[in-house]
Short mmCIF file of C-alpha atoms and ligand atoms in Angstrom, two decimals:
data_model
loop_
_atom_site.label_atom_id
_atom_site.label_comp_id
_atom_site.label_asym_id
_atom_site.label_seq_id
_atom_site.Cartn_x
_atom_site.Cartn_y
_atom_site.Cartn_z
CA MET A 1 63.29 -246.58 -84.77
CA ARG A 2 62.92 -250.31 -84.03
CA VAL A 3 59.76 -251.05 -82.08
CA PHE A 4 58.50 -254.30 -80.56
CA GLU A 5 54.76 -254.19 -79.91
CA ILE A 6 53.82 -256.67 -77.17
CA ALA A 7 50.13 -257.40 -76.67
CA SER A 8 47.75 -260.13 -75.59
CA GLU A 9 45.43 -259.68 -78.59
CA ALA A 10 45.44 -258.04 -82.02
CA VAL A 11 43.20 -258.10 -85.07
CA PRO A 12 42.90 -260.06 -87.25
CA PHE A 13 44.37 -262.81 -85.05
CA ALA A 14 42.27 -262.64 -81.87
CA LYS A 15 40.00 -259.98 -80.36
CA THR A 16 37.86 -259.44 -77.29
CA GLY A 17 37.63 -255.64 -77.52
CA GLY A 18 39.16 -252.36 -78.63
CA LEU A 19 42.67 -253.33 -77.47
CA ALA A 20 42.90 -255.73 -80.43
CA ASP A 21 41.77 -253.02 -82.86
CA VAL A 22 44.54 -250.74 -81.59
CA THR A 23 47.33 -253.33 -81.55
CA GLY A 24 46.24 -254.48 -85.00
CA ALA A 25 46.34 -251.03 -86.59
CA LEU A 26 48.94 -249.00 -84.68
CA PRO A 27 51.93 -251.12 -85.81
CA GLU A 28 50.98 -250.58 -89.47
CA ALA A 29 50.62 -246.84 -88.89
CA LEU A 30 54.03 -246.69 -87.17
CA ALA A 31 55.56 -248.64 -90.03
CA GLY A 32 54.03 -246.06 -92.37
CA LEU A 33 56.02 -243.41 -90.46
CA GLY A 34 59.23 -245.29 -91.12
CA CYS A 35 59.48 -247.39 -87.93
CA ASP A 36 60.70 -250.96 -88.13
CA VAL A 37 57.88 -252.67 -86.21
CA SER A 38 57.25 -256.24 -85.09
CA LEU A 39 54.40 -257.51 -82.96
CA VAL A 40 54.27 -260.45 -80.57
CA MET A 41 51.16 -262.07 -79.08
CA PRO A 42 50.13 -265.52 -77.82
CA ALA A 43 49.21 -268.21 -80.37
CA TYR A 44 45.66 -268.84 -79.16
CA GLY A 45 43.78 -271.67 -80.86
CA GLU A 46 41.65 -269.21 -82.81
CA VAL A 47 44.55 -267.53 -84.61
CA PHE A 48 44.84 -270.65 -86.76
CA SER A 49 41.26 -270.36 -88.01
CA LYS A 50 41.65 -266.99 -89.75
CA GLY A 51 43.02 -268.29 -93.06
CA LEU A 52 46.42 -266.70 -92.42
CA THR A 53 49.72 -268.29 -93.38
CA ILE A 54 51.52 -269.05 -90.14
CA GLU A 55 54.97 -270.58 -90.27
CA PRO A 56 57.42 -271.95 -87.73
CA THR A 57 60.54 -269.83 -87.15
CA GLY A 58 62.61 -272.64 -85.67
CA ILE A 59 63.03 -270.49 -82.54
CA GLU A 60 62.04 -272.27 -79.36
CA PHE A 61 63.12 -271.93 -75.78
CA GLU A 62 62.09 -272.83 -72.27
CA VAL A 63 60.64 -270.11 -70.08
CA PRO A 64 61.23 -270.53 -66.34
CA ILE A 65 57.92 -270.17 -64.50
CA GLY A 66 58.44 -271.06 -60.85
CA ALA A 67 59.57 -274.67 -60.71
CA ARG A 68 58.45 -275.39 -64.29
CA ALA A 69 59.95 -274.39 -67.60
CA PRO A 70 57.31 -274.72 -70.32
CA LEU A 71 58.45 -274.49 -73.92
CA ALA A 72 57.70 -271.43 -76.06
CA ARG A 73 57.64 -272.20 -79.78
CA ILE A 74 57.76 -269.09 -81.93
CA LEU A 75 55.68 -268.91 -85.09
CA ARG A 76 55.55 -266.06 -87.57
CA CYS A 77 52.90 -264.57 -89.81
CA ARG A 78 53.24 -261.79 -92.32
CA ARG A 79 49.94 -260.72 -93.81
CA PRO A 80 49.81 -259.90 -97.52
CA GLY A 81 50.71 -256.25 -98.07
CA SER A 82 51.87 -255.79 -94.48
CA ARG A 83 55.35 -254.75 -93.40
CA ILE A 84 54.89 -256.15 -89.92
CA ASP A 85 56.32 -259.44 -88.72
CA VAL A 86 53.84 -260.90 -86.27
CA TYR A 87 55.38 -263.40 -83.86
CA LEU A 88 53.11 -265.84 -82.10
CA VAL A 89 54.19 -267.50 -78.86
CA ALA A 90 52.84 -271.03 -78.99
CA ASN A 91 52.29 -273.30 -76.03
CA ASN A 92 49.14 -275.35 -76.46
CA GLU A 93 48.68 -276.13 -72.79
CA LEU A 94 48.55 -272.39 -71.99
CA TYR A 95 46.89 -270.86 -75.05
CA ASP A 96 44.87 -273.44 -76.95
CA ARG A 97 41.57 -272.68 -75.19
CA PRO A 98 38.05 -271.81 -76.34
CA THR A 99 38.37 -268.14 -75.29
CA LEU A 100 41.26 -265.78 -74.63
CA TYR A 101 40.97 -265.08 -70.92
CA GLY A 102 38.20 -267.37 -69.66
CA GLY A 103 34.41 -267.35 -69.58
CA SER A 104 32.27 -265.92 -66.81
CA HIS A 105 35.33 -266.65 -64.64
CA ASP A 106 38.91 -265.94 -65.63
CA TYR A 107 41.11 -268.98 -66.21
CA ALA A 108 42.70 -269.98 -62.89
CA ASP A 109 46.18 -269.93 -64.42
CA ASN A 110 46.04 -266.49 -66.05
CA ALA A 111 48.98 -265.34 -63.91
CA GLU A 112 51.08 -268.16 -65.29
CA ARG A 113 49.82 -267.60 -68.86
CA TYR A 114 50.83 -263.92 -68.97
CA ILE A 115 53.96 -264.13 -66.84
CA PHE A 116 55.06 -266.77 -69.34
CA PHE A 117 54.05 -264.54 -72.27
CA SER A 118 55.82 -261.43 -70.92
CA ARG A 119 59.04 -263.27 -70.24
CA ALA A 120 58.87 -265.06 -73.60
CA ALA A 121 58.40 -261.71 -75.35
CA VAL A 122 61.59 -260.25 -73.82
CA GLU A 123 63.51 -263.47 -74.46
CA LEU A 124 62.31 -263.39 -78.08
CA ALA A 125 63.43 -259.78 -78.48
CA CYS A 126 66.91 -260.96 -77.45
CA ARG A 127 66.88 -263.97 -79.74
CA LEU A 128 65.77 -261.94 -82.74
CA GLY A 129 68.98 -259.98 -82.26
CA GLY A 130 69.88 -256.49 -83.39
CA ARG A 131 69.04 -253.69 -81.02
CA TRP A 132 65.55 -252.67 -80.05
CA ASP A 133 64.68 -249.06 -79.33
CA ILE A 134 61.22 -249.44 -77.82
CA LEU A 135 59.40 -252.33 -76.15
CA HIS A 136 55.78 -251.16 -76.28
CA CYS A 137 53.59 -252.98 -73.75
CA HIS A 138 49.80 -252.99 -73.62
CA ASP A 139 47.76 -253.59 -70.47
CA TRP A 140 48.34 -255.86 -67.47
CA GLN A 141 49.05 -258.95 -69.56
CA THR A 142 52.41 -257.39 -70.51
CA GLY A 143 53.04 -255.54 -67.25
CA LEU A 144 56.07 -257.64 -66.35
CA VAL A 145 57.95 -256.76 -69.54
CA PRO A 146 59.43 -253.49 -68.21
CA ALA A 147 60.50 -255.28 -65.01
CA TYR A 148 62.11 -258.16 -66.93
CA GLN A 149 63.91 -255.78 -69.28
CA LYS A 150 65.40 -253.89 -66.34
CA LEU A 151 65.91 -256.63 -63.77
CA LEU A 152 66.71 -259.81 -65.73
CA TYR A 153 67.76 -258.76 -69.22
CA GLY A 154 69.70 -255.56 -68.48
CA SER A 155 72.90 -257.05 -69.85
CA HIS A 156 71.47 -258.40 -73.12
CA ALA A 157 72.72 -256.21 -75.94
CA ALA A 158 69.43 -256.48 -77.87
CA VAL A 159 67.36 -254.84 -75.16
CA ALA A 160 69.84 -253.23 -72.75
CA ALA A 161 69.50 -249.77 -74.28
CA ALA A 162 65.83 -250.12 -75.15
CA ARG A 163 63.16 -248.06 -73.42
CA THR A 164 59.86 -249.51 -72.28
CA VAL A 165 56.49 -247.80 -72.80
CA MET A 166 53.46 -249.07 -70.91
CA THR A 167 50.15 -248.22 -72.54
CA ILE A 168 47.11 -248.49 -70.29
CA HIS A 169 43.89 -249.32 -72.10
CA ASN A 170 41.81 -249.82 -68.97
CA MET A 171 42.61 -249.27 -65.28
CA ALA A 172 39.77 -251.57 -64.25
CA TYR A 173 41.77 -254.64 -65.25
CA GLN A 174 45.07 -254.77 -63.37
CA GLY A 175 46.07 -258.43 -63.35
CA LEU A 176 45.73 -258.96 -59.60
CA PHE A 177 46.88 -262.37 -58.32
CA TRP A 178 47.66 -263.94 -54.98
CA HIS A 179 51.09 -263.19 -53.60
CA TRP A 180 52.49 -266.69 -54.15
CA ASP A 181 52.34 -266.06 -57.89
CA MET A 182 55.35 -263.84 -57.24
CA LEU A 183 57.29 -267.14 -57.30
CA LEU A 184 56.27 -267.63 -60.93
CA THR A 185 57.84 -264.35 -61.98
CA GLY A 186 61.37 -265.41 -61.07
CA LEU A 187 61.91 -261.92 -59.63
CA ASP A 188 63.35 -261.28 -56.21
CA TRP A 189 60.83 -261.03 -53.33
CA ARG A 190 62.29 -257.65 -52.43
CA TYR A 191 60.34 -256.14 -55.34
CA PHE A 192 57.16 -257.38 -53.70
CA ASN A 193 56.58 -254.18 -51.75
CA TRP A 194 53.84 -251.55 -51.83
CA GLN A 195 55.90 -249.20 -53.99
CA GLN A 196 56.59 -251.73 -56.74
CA MET A 197 54.75 -255.00 -57.40
CA GLU A 198 52.46 -255.41 -54.41
CA PHE A 199 48.94 -254.05 -54.07
CA TYR A 200 47.27 -254.76 -50.71
CA SER A 201 49.05 -258.13 -50.31
CA GLN A 202 48.44 -259.18 -53.92
CA LEU A 203 50.70 -259.27 -56.96
CA ASN A 204 49.64 -256.48 -59.36
CA LEU A 205 50.99 -256.85 -62.91
CA LEU A 206 49.72 -253.52 -64.28
CA LYS A 207 51.20 -251.68 -61.30
CA THR A 208 54.51 -253.43 -61.98
CA GLY A 209 54.40 -252.15 -65.55
CA ILE A 210 53.58 -248.60 -64.44
CA VAL A 211 56.42 -248.62 -61.89
CA PHE A 212 59.15 -250.05 -64.11
CA ALA A 213 58.23 -248.55 -67.52
CA ASP A 214 60.25 -245.61 -68.78
CA ALA A 215 57.11 -243.95 -70.11
CA ILE A 216 53.42 -244.50 -69.52
CA SER A 217 50.62 -243.67 -71.88
CA THR A 218 46.91 -244.10 -71.93
CA VAL A 219 44.38 -243.88 -74.70
CA SER A 220 43.00 -240.35 -74.32
CA PRO A 221 44.08 -237.09 -72.66
CA THR A 222 40.94 -236.92 -70.51
CA TYR A 223 41.46 -240.47 -69.21
CA ALA A 224 45.11 -239.59 -68.48
CA ARG A 225 43.79 -236.91 -66.12
CA GLU A 226 40.98 -239.05 -64.67
CA ILE A 227 43.27 -241.92 -63.64
CA GLN A 228 45.36 -239.61 -61.46
CA SER A 229 42.57 -239.41 -58.94
CA ALA A 230 39.87 -241.68 -57.49
CA PRO A 231 37.83 -243.42 -58.70
CA GLY A 232 39.45 -243.37 -62.20
CA GLY A 233 42.80 -244.68 -60.97
CA CYS A 234 41.16 -247.77 -59.44
CA GLY A 235 43.50 -247.59 -56.44
CA LEU A 236 46.63 -246.67 -58.43
CA GLU A 237 45.83 -242.93 -58.61
CA GLY A 238 48.64 -242.07 -56.15
CA LEU A 239 51.21 -243.97 -58.17
CA LEU A 240 49.97 -242.48 -61.44
CA SER A 241 50.04 -238.93 -60.17
CA SER A 242 53.51 -239.51 -58.75
CA ARG A 243 54.56 -240.47 -62.29
CA SER A 244 52.54 -237.77 -64.05
CA ASP A 245 55.65 -236.39 -65.77
CA ALA A 246 56.01 -239.71 -67.55
CA LEU A 247 52.29 -240.09 -68.35
CA THR A 248 50.77 -239.05 -71.70
CA GLY A 249 47.28 -239.43 -73.18
CA ILE A 250 47.05 -240.26 -76.88
CA VAL A 251 43.61 -240.76 -78.33
CA ASN A 252 43.15 -243.96 -80.37
CA GLY A 253 42.79 -243.91 -84.12
CA ILE A 254 40.70 -246.32 -86.16
CA ASP A 255 41.59 -248.57 -89.05
CA THR A 256 39.93 -246.68 -91.90
CA VAL A 257 40.39 -249.59 -94.30
CA VAL A 258 38.67 -252.19 -92.11
CA TRP A 259 36.01 -249.65 -91.05
CA ASP A 260 35.04 -248.01 -94.31
CA PRO A 261 31.37 -247.86 -95.33
CA ALA A 262 32.48 -247.31 -98.94
CA THR A 263 34.19 -250.70 -99.22
CA ASP A 264 32.92 -252.75 -96.25
CA PRO A 265 32.35 -256.38 -97.28
CA HIS A 266 30.04 -256.91 -94.28
CA ILE A 267 27.37 -254.52 -95.57
CA PRO A 268 25.07 -255.09 -98.56
CA ARG A 269 25.43 -251.68 -100.23
CA PRO A 270 28.59 -249.72 -99.61
CA TYR A 271 27.99 -245.97 -99.26
CA GLY A 272 29.59 -242.59 -98.78
CA SER A 273 28.26 -239.36 -97.31
CA ASP A 274 26.31 -238.62 -100.51
CA ASP A 275 24.28 -241.82 -100.61
CA VAL A 276 24.13 -242.61 -96.93
CA ASP A 277 20.33 -243.05 -96.93
CA ALA A 278 20.46 -245.74 -99.61
CA GLY A 279 23.35 -247.49 -97.85
CA LYS A 280 21.61 -247.41 -94.49
CA TYR A 281 18.34 -248.62 -95.95
CA ALA A 282 20.06 -251.64 -97.54
CA ALA A 283 21.85 -252.37 -94.26
CA ARG A 284 18.50 -252.26 -92.44
CA VAL A 285 16.94 -254.68 -94.88
CA ALA A 286 19.83 -257.06 -94.25
CA LEU A 287 19.62 -256.54 -90.49
CA ALA A 288 15.86 -257.14 -90.54
CA ALA A 289 16.52 -260.45 -92.31
CA ARG A 290 19.06 -261.38 -89.60
CA LEU A 291 16.36 -260.60 -87.03
CA GLY A 292 13.84 -262.77 -88.87
CA ARG A 293 11.71 -259.87 -90.13
CA ALA A 294 10.33 -259.37 -93.62
CA ALA A 295 10.82 -255.59 -93.72
CA PRO A 296 12.95 -253.03 -91.91
CA ASP A 297 11.52 -250.72 -89.27
CA SER A 298 10.94 -247.11 -90.30
CA ARG A 299 11.64 -245.58 -86.88
CA PRO A 300 15.11 -244.22 -86.02
CA LEU A 301 17.40 -247.14 -85.29
CA VAL A 302 19.24 -246.77 -81.97
CA ALA A 303 22.14 -249.20 -81.59
CA PHE A 304 24.34 -250.40 -78.76
CA VAL A 305 27.39 -252.52 -79.64
CA GLY A 306 29.65 -253.49 -76.81
CA ARG A 307 30.74 -255.70 -73.98
CA LEU A 308 27.87 -256.17 -71.53
CA VAL A 309 29.82 -255.12 -68.46
CA GLU A 310 29.43 -252.47 -65.78
CA GLN A 311 31.84 -250.11 -67.56
CA LYS A 312 29.56 -249.72 -70.55
CA GLY A 313 26.50 -248.36 -68.73
CA VAL A 314 24.23 -251.31 -69.50
CA GLU A 315 22.03 -250.45 -66.53
CA LEU A 316 21.34 -247.02 -68.02
CA VAL A 317 20.40 -248.66 -71.32
CA LEU A 318 18.07 -251.01 -69.45
CA GLU A 319 16.37 -248.14 -67.63
CA VAL A 320 15.99 -246.08 -70.77
CA LEU A 321 14.57 -249.08 -72.64
CA GLY A 322 11.95 -249.36 -69.93
CA ARG A 323 11.06 -245.67 -70.32
CA MET A 324 11.38 -245.14 -74.07
CA ALA A 325 10.55 -248.44 -75.71
CA GLY A 326 6.99 -248.10 -74.42
CA SER A 327 6.56 -244.87 -76.37
CA GLY A 328 7.66 -246.64 -79.55
CA SER A 329 9.64 -243.61 -80.73
CA ALA A 330 12.64 -245.65 -81.82
CA HIS A 331 13.80 -249.16 -82.67
CA PHE A 332 16.59 -250.43 -80.40
CA VAL A 333 19.14 -253.00 -81.53
CA ILE A 334 21.65 -254.32 -79.03
CA LEU A 335 24.65 -256.47 -79.97
CA GLY A 336 26.74 -257.66 -77.09
CA THR A 337 27.95 -260.35 -74.82
CA GLY A 338 29.29 -260.44 -71.28
CA ASN A 339 27.70 -260.51 -67.85
CA PRO A 340 24.96 -263.22 -67.89
CA GLU A 341 22.76 -261.12 -65.59
CA TYR A 342 22.80 -258.19 -68.06
CA GLU A 343 22.07 -260.65 -70.87
CA ARG A 344 19.04 -261.94 -68.94
CA GLN A 345 17.71 -258.45 -68.21
CA LEU A 346 18.12 -257.40 -71.83
CA GLN A 347 16.35 -260.61 -72.94
CA ARG A 348 13.48 -259.60 -70.67
CA ALA A 349 13.34 -256.11 -72.24
CA ALA A 350 13.33 -257.66 -75.72
CA ALA A 351 10.49 -259.98 -74.69
CA THR A 352 8.53 -257.07 -73.18
CA PHE A 353 8.89 -254.87 -76.28
CA PRO A 354 8.89 -257.26 -79.25
CA GLY A 355 9.72 -255.51 -82.50
CA THR A 356 10.98 -252.45 -80.62
CA VAL A 357 13.88 -253.95 -78.70
CA ASP A 358 16.06 -256.50 -80.49
CA LEU A 359 18.89 -258.24 -78.70
CA MET A 360 21.64 -260.19 -80.41
CA VAL A 361 23.85 -261.98 -77.91
CA GLY A 362 27.28 -262.96 -79.16
CA PHE A 363 30.53 -261.57 -80.51
CA ASP A 364 30.24 -261.15 -84.26
CA GLU A 365 32.60 -258.79 -86.09
CA GLY A 366 30.60 -258.70 -89.34
CA LEU A 367 27.37 -258.01 -87.46
CA ALA A 368 29.03 -255.12 -85.58
CA HIS A 369 29.78 -253.52 -88.96
CA LEU A 370 26.24 -254.16 -90.22
CA VAL A 371 24.63 -252.70 -87.08
CA GLN A 372 26.76 -249.53 -87.29
CA ALA A 373 25.85 -249.17 -90.97
CA ALA A 374 22.14 -249.65 -90.26
CA ALA A 375 22.03 -247.38 -87.19
CA ASP A 376 21.00 -243.73 -87.01
CA ILE A 377 22.13 -243.33 -83.42
CA THR A 378 24.74 -245.27 -81.42
CA LEU A 379 24.63 -245.29 -77.62
CA VAL A 380 27.85 -245.21 -75.59
CA PRO A 381 26.61 -244.31 -72.08
CA SER A 382 29.74 -245.54 -70.30
CA ARG A 383 30.40 -245.22 -66.59
CA PHE A 384 34.04 -244.68 -67.61
CA GLU A 385 35.69 -245.04 -71.01
CA PRO A 386 39.46 -244.89 -71.52
CA CYS A 387 38.99 -244.06 -75.18
CA GLY A 388 36.15 -245.97 -76.83
CA LEU A 389 36.14 -246.95 -80.47
CA THR A 390 32.44 -247.60 -81.09
CA GLN A 391 31.66 -243.86 -81.14
CA LEU A 392 34.40 -243.41 -83.76
CA TYR A 393 33.11 -246.28 -85.91
CA ALA A 394 29.60 -244.87 -85.52
CA GLN A 395 30.77 -241.49 -86.81
CA ARG A 396 32.46 -243.04 -89.81
CA TYR A 397 29.28 -244.97 -90.63
CA GLY A 398 27.06 -241.90 -90.25
CA SER A 399 25.46 -242.98 -87.00
CA ILE A 400 25.31 -240.16 -84.47
CA PRO A 401 26.81 -241.08 -81.08
CA VAL A 402 25.00 -240.39 -77.81
CA VAL A 403 27.70 -240.57 -75.15
CA ARG A 404 28.40 -239.81 -71.54
CA ALA A 405 31.03 -237.13 -70.86
CA THR A 406 33.80 -239.41 -69.60
CA GLY A 407 37.34 -240.33 -70.73
CA GLY A 408 37.93 -240.52 -74.44
CA LEU A 409 34.26 -239.85 -75.17
CA VAL A 410 34.90 -236.24 -74.05
CA ASP A 411 37.83 -236.00 -76.45
CA THR A 412 36.02 -237.43 -79.48
CA VAL A 413 32.39 -236.22 -79.40
CA VAL A 414 31.17 -232.60 -79.48
CA ASP A 415 27.66 -232.05 -78.11
CA THR A 416 25.03 -230.65 -80.47
CA THR A 417 23.96 -227.19 -79.32
CA PRO A 418 22.83 -224.11 -81.24
CA GLU A 419 26.45 -222.86 -81.05
CA THR A 420 28.14 -226.07 -82.21
CA LEU A 421 25.59 -226.41 -84.97
CA ARG A 422 26.32 -222.86 -86.05
CA ASP A 423 30.09 -223.28 -86.04
CA GLY A 424 29.82 -226.75 -87.59
CA THR A 425 31.61 -228.67 -84.82
CA ALA A 426 28.70 -230.80 -83.49
CA THR A 427 29.31 -234.55 -83.76
CA GLY A 428 26.90 -236.12 -81.29
CA PHE A 429 24.88 -235.78 -78.10
CA VAL A 430 26.61 -235.70 -74.73
CA PHE A 431 25.28 -236.06 -71.18
CA GLU A 432 27.18 -235.51 -67.95
CA GLY A 433 26.05 -237.49 -64.90
CA PHE A 434 25.88 -241.29 -64.89
CA ASP A 435 22.10 -241.53 -64.65
CA ALA A 436 19.25 -242.69 -66.84
CA ALA A 437 17.65 -239.23 -66.85
CA GLY A 438 20.77 -237.85 -68.55
CA LEU A 439 20.83 -240.58 -71.17
CA ASP A 440 17.12 -240.24 -71.68
CA ALA A 441 17.40 -236.48 -72.27
CA ALA A 442 20.38 -236.79 -74.66
CA LEU A 443 18.71 -239.58 -76.62
CA SER A 444 15.45 -237.60 -76.80
CA ARG A 445 17.39 -234.64 -78.19
CA ALA A 446 18.93 -236.94 -80.80
CA ILE A 447 15.57 -238.42 -81.79
CA GLU A 448 14.09 -234.95 -82.06
CA ALA A 449 16.98 -233.82 -84.26
CA HIS A 450 16.51 -236.92 -86.42
CA ALA A 451 13.02 -235.70 -87.26
CA ASP A 452 14.52 -232.51 -88.74
CA LYS A 453 15.74 -234.02 -92.00
CA PRO A 454 17.93 -231.12 -93.28
CA LEU A 455 19.61 -230.74 -89.88
CA TRP A 456 20.18 -234.49 -89.53
CA THR A 457 21.60 -234.81 -93.04
CA ARG A 458 24.06 -232.02 -92.28
CA LEU A 459 25.06 -233.65 -89.00
CA VAL A 460 25.52 -237.08 -90.60
CA ARG A 461 27.63 -235.67 -93.45
CA HIS A 462 29.75 -233.78 -90.95
CA VAL A 463 30.44 -236.78 -88.67
CA MET A 464 31.28 -238.95 -91.66
CA ARG A 465 33.97 -236.45 -92.66
CA GLN A 466 35.73 -236.60 -89.26
CA ASP A 467 39.25 -237.94 -89.64
CA TRP A 468 39.91 -240.55 -86.94
CA SER A 469 42.56 -242.39 -88.94
CA TRP A 470 45.76 -243.34 -87.15
CA GLY A 471 47.98 -240.68 -88.80
CA THR A 472 47.91 -238.05 -86.06
CA SER A 473 47.92 -240.49 -83.13
CA ALA A 474 50.71 -242.62 -84.58
CA ARG A 475 52.83 -239.47 -84.94
CA GLU A 476 52.16 -238.74 -81.27
CA TYR A 477 53.33 -242.24 -80.34
CA LEU A 478 56.44 -241.74 -82.44
CA ARG A 479 57.17 -238.45 -80.65
CA LEU A 480 56.62 -240.19 -77.31
CA PHE A 481 59.05 -242.96 -78.33
CA GLU A 482 61.63 -240.39 -79.44
CA ARG A 483 61.29 -238.42 -76.20
CA THR A 484 61.55 -241.57 -74.13
CA LEU A 485 64.62 -242.79 -75.98
CA ALA A 486 66.30 -239.45 -75.39
CA SER A 487 65.71 -239.52 -71.63
CA ALA A 488 67.22 -241.59 -68.85
CA PRO A 489 65.51 -244.89 -68.00
CA ALA A 490 63.19 -245.01 -64.99
CA PRO A 491 65.14 -245.91 -61.83
CA VAL A 492 64.77 -249.47 -60.53
CA GLU A 493 64.85 -248.77 -56.80
P1 ADP B 501 36.26 -251.97 -75.19
O1 ADP B 501 37.61 -252.21 -75.71
O2 ADP B 501 36.21 -251.40 -73.82
O3 ADP B 501 35.37 -253.15 -75.32
P2 ADP B 501 36.00 -250.14 -77.48
O4 ADP B 501 34.89 -249.23 -77.87
O5 ADP B 501 37.35 -249.58 -77.45
O6 ADP B 501 35.59 -250.79 -76.09
O7 ADP B 501 36.09 -251.34 -78.51
C1 ADP B 501 35.11 -252.30 -78.64
C2 ADP B 501 35.40 -253.10 -79.88
O8 ADP B 501 34.80 -254.38 -79.74
C3 ADP B 501 34.83 -252.49 -81.14
O9 ADP B 501 35.61 -252.91 -82.24
C4 ADP B 501 33.45 -253.13 -81.20
O10 ADP B 501 32.91 -253.13 -82.49
C5 ADP B 501 33.78 -254.52 -80.73
N1 ADP B 501 32.67 -255.26 -80.12
C6 ADP B 501 32.18 -255.13 -78.87
N2 ADP B 501 31.19 -256.01 -78.65
C7 ADP B 501 31.06 -256.70 -79.80
C8 ADP B 501 30.20 -257.77 -80.22
N3 ADP B 501 29.29 -258.28 -79.40
N4 ADP B 501 30.35 -258.26 -81.46
C9 ADP B 501 31.28 -257.72 -82.28
N5 ADP B 501 32.11 -256.72 -81.96
C10 ADP B 501 32.00 -256.22 -80.74
C1 GLC B 502 39.90 -250.62 -73.55
C2 GLC B 502 38.96 -249.50 -73.22
C3 GLC B 502 38.44 -248.73 -74.42
C4 GLC B 502 39.54 -248.46 -75.42
C5 GLC B 502 40.23 -249.76 -75.78
C6 GLC B 502 41.36 -249.57 -76.78
O1 GLC B 502 39.30 -251.81 -73.77
O2 GLC B 502 37.87 -249.96 -72.45
O3 GLC B 502 37.88 -247.50 -74.00
O4 GLC B 502 39.03 -247.85 -76.58
O5 GLC B 502 40.79 -250.34 -74.64
O6 GLC B 502 42.32 -248.68 -76.31
#
């Protein structure tokens, strides 16, 4: 099975969120199952600062984008020990920028940047030759790939018989642009209609991917159900339910080498489930030093690591901080970056409760590992969550997740009740409605359980033994690829 993974970010090259974790690890897991996998992503400025050996391939071509035809230069990187060829599409004008997608505002030319990338990816698949079985696209940035494969490259031997799979990591980001950007795609205006590329007079790249892909997947079974109705489908629920036969939910795995408390270079004292207390204590000493404190706090450490955006339930965290920080029953550590208004409100909470609420603004991979290692409890109170990886990392690091019952959080966390404690399935604390009272109650239950040392130790050992490695999920992707290859392509009209 020859698979081309096409994504806008992947670790260790460039990352803004969980998408990069998935596109970094899934190709390796598929290769482990015998697939011949390559990955293509844009050559952002930051990919050159990771100490990786990146070489030119000599492949370069112009990509028609409206009236222009910018040059795509193809670079290649193969990491030591990896079987994956990673191709990087270089064009400095489009990709050599301080951040991937923009700051508090998206870059004004994001349509051009990802139309260019999607077309370059299909062109590259052709130039690399041979025959591809699967073009695996991730999120709106690659939404045009299935359309290009069917409408422009149908006669190219390398991709003609390939099938396209569109994986949705988040329905809230669809790649919506004004209708004139249709001109940049090079596709006929007749596809700009409400059943294909148009969404209320705008060009919708994710919709295009969903319409033209041969198979659609998303990153958990519960989210696959949620997006077939409002509000989960974010306006595309009708389309998604009309394609429900082609839609699968496959829960994400995690990279158990990168996220391993027993070998993690970002933590001071690696640990396993037998010496978790010693490992966590050392991590807390190191974290205290990062926070400018002489000694760690002895209260339960409640962590939040994530993008500070509406999706993640930051307002619930803010409300609960107001209620609980006053009681001093826990120490809160928040690592995140995003919406400046959330950052300001969290700064205010930290200033109101010094020593009880600590905020670290920024995106820092090493610090994310350290915080998970130091934490007793990790909050994931999301409004919606396609899969979520932080609750899986938390489990592996022996931090008990407190999550809202939505999307992948439903599929990966089992609430602690007398029954689930008895049958040994409890892995966290779950609340239903999106309200601060729910979070407050679930977190209070967690803090109470933390005070019961034998119970907590049992819970921590149990969550650390959960297997969230990619094995099972990669096999599901492989089965999806095999099924898709064996069926007829999605019709174009
Ligand atoms: P999403 O992709 O919606 O942001 P996930 O839970 O799937 O949510 O993945 C988030 C990823 O981003 C995790 O690897 C998490 O550790 C990382 N992350 C989020 N915020 C930060 C931050 N401020 N610093 C470092 N890593 C972060
Ligand atoms: C998205 C989702 C997150 C998911 C990640 C990787 O960013 O918000 O829930 O885990 O993609 O699939």
